[in-house]
Amino acid sequence: ETARVNAEQMVTELEEEVEVMKERVVQVESSAQQRVEELEGQMEVTEARIMELTTDYSSEMDALVSKCAELQTSTAELEGERDEAVGELRQSMETCSRLSAELASVEDGAAE
């Protein structure tokens, strides 16, 4: 009889321990689910920020590429203007040299 009572008491204690463990498992699962939901929310915010930054970066790159194209065009125009001015300067120098030679020739002719 005592053994039966001891056995029943042990079974009751084990059942109580099982219930306590079940409650702990439920608490842990609930806590884990809350954490998963928090992390998913943070991930959504992070993904949105990454998309925003990617869009901003893409826009900035497009603007920089456009600016580079403008600068290349301006540089080409300036180089063309420079080359034209150098050509005009050469012509002027040649004209000056020719006129100087003619003047020297006239002066030599007048001195004789």
Coordinates of C-alpha atoms in Angstrom, one line a residue:
E1 CA 0.0 0.0 0.0
T2 CA 2.8 2.4 0.9
A3 CA 4.6 1.6 -2.3
R4 CA 1.4 2.4 -4.3
V5 CA 0.9 5.7 -2.5
N6 CA 4.6 6.6 -3.1
A7 CA 4.3 5.7 -6.7
E8 CA 1.1 7.7 -7.1
Q9 CA 2.8 10.7 -5.3
M10 CA 5.8 10.4 -7.7
V11 CA 3.5 10.2 -10.7
T12 CA 1.7 13.3 -9.4
E13 CA 5.0 15.2 -8.9
L14 CA 6.2 14.2 -12.4
E15 CA 2.9 15.4 -13.9
E16 CA 3.3 18.7 -12.0
E17 CA 6.8 19.0 -13.3
V18 CA 5.6 18.3 -16.8
E19 CA 3.0 21.0 -16.5
V20 CA 5.7 23.5 -15.3
M21 CA 7.9 22.5 -18.2
K22 CA 5.0 22.9 -20.7
E23 CA 4.4 26.4 -19.3
R24 CA 8.0 27.3 -19.7
V25 CA 8.0 26.0 -23.3
V26 CA 5.0 28.1 -24.0
Q27 CA 6.7 31.2 -22.5
V28 CA 9.9 30.6 -24.5
E29 CA 8.0 30.1 -27.7
S30 CA 6.0 33.3 -27.1
S31 CA 9.1 35.2 -26.3
A32 CA 10.8 33.8 -29.4
Q33 CA 7.9 34.7 -31.6
Q34 CA 7.9 38.3 -30.2
R35 CA 11.6 38.5 -31.0
V36 CA 11.1 37.1 -34.5
E37 CA 8.4 39.7 -35.1
E38 CA 10.7 42.5 -33.8
L39 CA 13.6 41.4 -36.0
E40 CA 11.3 41.1 -39.0
G41 CA 10.1 44.7 -38.4
Q42 CA 13.7 45.9 -38.1
M43 CA 14.6 44.0 -41.3
E44 CA 11.7 45.7 -43.2
V45 CA 12.9 49.1 -42.0
T46 CA 16.5 48.2 -43.0
E47 CA 15.4 47.0 -46.4
A48 CA 13.4 50.2 -47.0
R49 CA 16.5 52.3 -46.0
I50 CA 18.7 50.3 -48.3
M51 CA 16.3 50.8 -51.2
E52 CA 16.2 54.5 -50.4
L53 CA 20.0 54.8 -50.3
T54 CA 20.3 52.7 -53.4
T55 CA 17.9 55.0 -55.2
D56 CA 19.7 58.1 -53.9
Y57 CA 23.1 56.6 -55.0
S58 CA 21.7 55.8 -58.4
S59 CA 20.4 59.4 -58.8
E60 CA 23.7 60.8 -57.7
M61 CA 25.6 58.6 -60.1
D62 CA 23.3 59.6 -63.0
A63 CA 23.9 63.3 -62.0
L64 CA 27.6 62.8 -61.9
V65 CA 27.7 61.0 -65.3
S66 CA 25.7 63.8 -66.8
K67 CA 28.0 66.4 -65.3
C68 CA 31.0 64.6 -66.6
A69 CA 29.5 64.6 -70.1
E70 CA 28.9 68.3 -69.8
L71 CA 32.5 68.9 -68.7
Q72 CA 33.8 66.8 -71.5
T73 CA 31.7 68.8 -74.0
S74 CA 32.9 72.1 -72.5
T75 CA 36.5 70.9 -72.5
A76 CA 36.3 69.9 -76.2
E77 CA 34.8 73.3 -77.0
L78 CA 37.5 75.1 -75.1
E79 CA 40.2 73.0 -76.8
G80 CA 38.7 73.9 -80.2
E81 CA 38.6 77.6 -79.3
R82 CA 42.2 77.4 -78.0
D83 CA 43.3 75.7 -81.2
E84 CA 41.5 78.4 -83.3
A85 CA 43.1 81.2 -81.2
V86 CA 46.6 79.6 -81.6
G87 CA 46.0 79.4 -85.4
E88 CA 45.0 83.1 -85.4
L89 CA 48.1 84.0 -83.3
R90 CA 50.4 82.1 -85.7
Q91 CA 48.9 83.9 -88.7
S92 CA 49.3 87.2 -86.9
M93 CA 52.9 86.4 -86.0
E94 CA 53.6 85.4 -89.7
T95 CA 52.0 88.6 -90.8
C96 CA 54.1 90.6 -88.3
S97 CA 57.3 88.8 -89.5
R98 CA 56.4 89.4 -93.1
L99 CA 55.6 93.1 -92.5
S100 CA 58.8 93.5 -90.5
A101 CA 60.8 92.0 -93.3
E102 CA 59.1 94.3 -95.8
L103 CA 59.8 97.3 -93.6
A104 CA 63.4 96.3 -93.3
S105 CA 63.6 96.0 -97.1
V106 CA 62.0 99.4 -97.6
E107 CA 64.4 100.9 -95.0
D108 CA 67.4 99.3 -96.8
G109 CA 66.1 100.7 -100.1
A110 CA 65.6 104.2 -98.6
A111 CA 69.1 104.2 -97.1
E112 CA 70.7 103.5 -100.4

